[in-house]
Coordinates of C-alpha atoms in Angstrom, one line a residue:
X15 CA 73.7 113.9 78.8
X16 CA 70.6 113.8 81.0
X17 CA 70.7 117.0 82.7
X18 CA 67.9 116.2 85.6
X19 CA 70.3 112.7 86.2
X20 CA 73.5 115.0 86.1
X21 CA 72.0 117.3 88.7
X22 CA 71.0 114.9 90.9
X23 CA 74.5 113.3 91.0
X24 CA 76.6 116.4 92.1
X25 CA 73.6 116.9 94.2
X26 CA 74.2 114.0 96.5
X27 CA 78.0 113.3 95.7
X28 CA 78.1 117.5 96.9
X29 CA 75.6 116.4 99.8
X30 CA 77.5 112.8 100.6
X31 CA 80.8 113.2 100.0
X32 CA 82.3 116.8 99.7
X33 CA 80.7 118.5 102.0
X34 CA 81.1 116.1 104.9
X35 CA 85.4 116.0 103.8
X36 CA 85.2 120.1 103.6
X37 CA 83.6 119.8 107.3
X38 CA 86.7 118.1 108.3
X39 CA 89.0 119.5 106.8
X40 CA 88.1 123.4 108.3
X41 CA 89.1 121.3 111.5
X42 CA 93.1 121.1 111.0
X43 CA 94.7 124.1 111.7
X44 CA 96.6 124.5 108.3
X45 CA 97.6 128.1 107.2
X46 CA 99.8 128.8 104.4
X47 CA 103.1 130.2 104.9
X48 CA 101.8 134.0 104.8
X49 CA 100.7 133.0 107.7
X50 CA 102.4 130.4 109.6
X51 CA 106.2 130.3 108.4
X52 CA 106.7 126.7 110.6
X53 CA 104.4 125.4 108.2
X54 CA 106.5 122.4 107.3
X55 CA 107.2 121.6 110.8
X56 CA 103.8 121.9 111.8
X57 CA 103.0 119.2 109.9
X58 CA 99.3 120.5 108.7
X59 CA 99.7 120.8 105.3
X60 CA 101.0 117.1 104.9
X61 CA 97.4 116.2 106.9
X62 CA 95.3 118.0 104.6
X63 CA 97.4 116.8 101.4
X64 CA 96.6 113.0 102.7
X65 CA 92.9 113.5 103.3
X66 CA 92.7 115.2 100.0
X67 CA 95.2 112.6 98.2
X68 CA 92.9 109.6 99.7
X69 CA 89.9 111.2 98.3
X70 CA 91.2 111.6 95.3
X71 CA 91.9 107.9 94.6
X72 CA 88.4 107.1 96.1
X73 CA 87.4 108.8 92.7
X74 CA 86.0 106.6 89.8
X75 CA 87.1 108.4 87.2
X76 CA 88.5 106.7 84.2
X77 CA 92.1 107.0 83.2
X78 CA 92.9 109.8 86.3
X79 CA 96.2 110.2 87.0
X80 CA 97.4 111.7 90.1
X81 CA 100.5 112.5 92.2
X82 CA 101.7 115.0 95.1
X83 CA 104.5 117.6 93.7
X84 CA 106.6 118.2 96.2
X85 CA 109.9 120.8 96.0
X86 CA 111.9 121.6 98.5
X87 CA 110.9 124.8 100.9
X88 CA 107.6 125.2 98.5
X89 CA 104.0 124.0 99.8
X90 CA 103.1 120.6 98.1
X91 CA 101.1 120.7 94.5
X92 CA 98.3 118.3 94.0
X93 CA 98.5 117.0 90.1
X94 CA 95.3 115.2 88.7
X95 CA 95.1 114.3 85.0
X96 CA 92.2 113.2 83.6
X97 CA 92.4 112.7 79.6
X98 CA 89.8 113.4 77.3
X99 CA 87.6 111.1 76.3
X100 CA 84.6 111.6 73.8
X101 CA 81.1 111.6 75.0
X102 CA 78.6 109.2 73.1

């Protein structure tokens, strides 16, 4: 691995691409229960699990697996997989 070419890619994918999705989402009012116990109703969580879920499949990492865990009365669990591979 090139360590200069690695840098400069989480460089600009931090610069391009997480920063601008942390930006929004700071801008939904989501809380965890501690702190709002409507949380469900409010609906919050369920809008940050979608923009996180369709940023996740934007990904192009080989073989990821990923799915939203959801239990009843419990905040939803993002699940991402990503199986070894070996490096050449």
């Amino acid at each position: 691995m090139n360590p200069d070419a690695a840098r400069r890619f989480v460089d600009a994918k931090w610069d391009d691409e997480i920063i601008p999705e942390l930006v929004e989402y700071i801008k939904v009012p989501n809380k965890s229960p501690a702190f709002d116990p409507a949380w469900a109703e409010h609906g919050y969580m369920d809008d940050v699990v979608g923009m996180m879920s369709r940023w996740v499949r934007e990904q192009t990492i080989a073989g990821l697996q990923f799915e939203v865990v959801r239990l009843p009365g419990r905040t939803p669990l993002l699940y991402l997989e990503i199986p070894a591979s070996e490096i050449p």
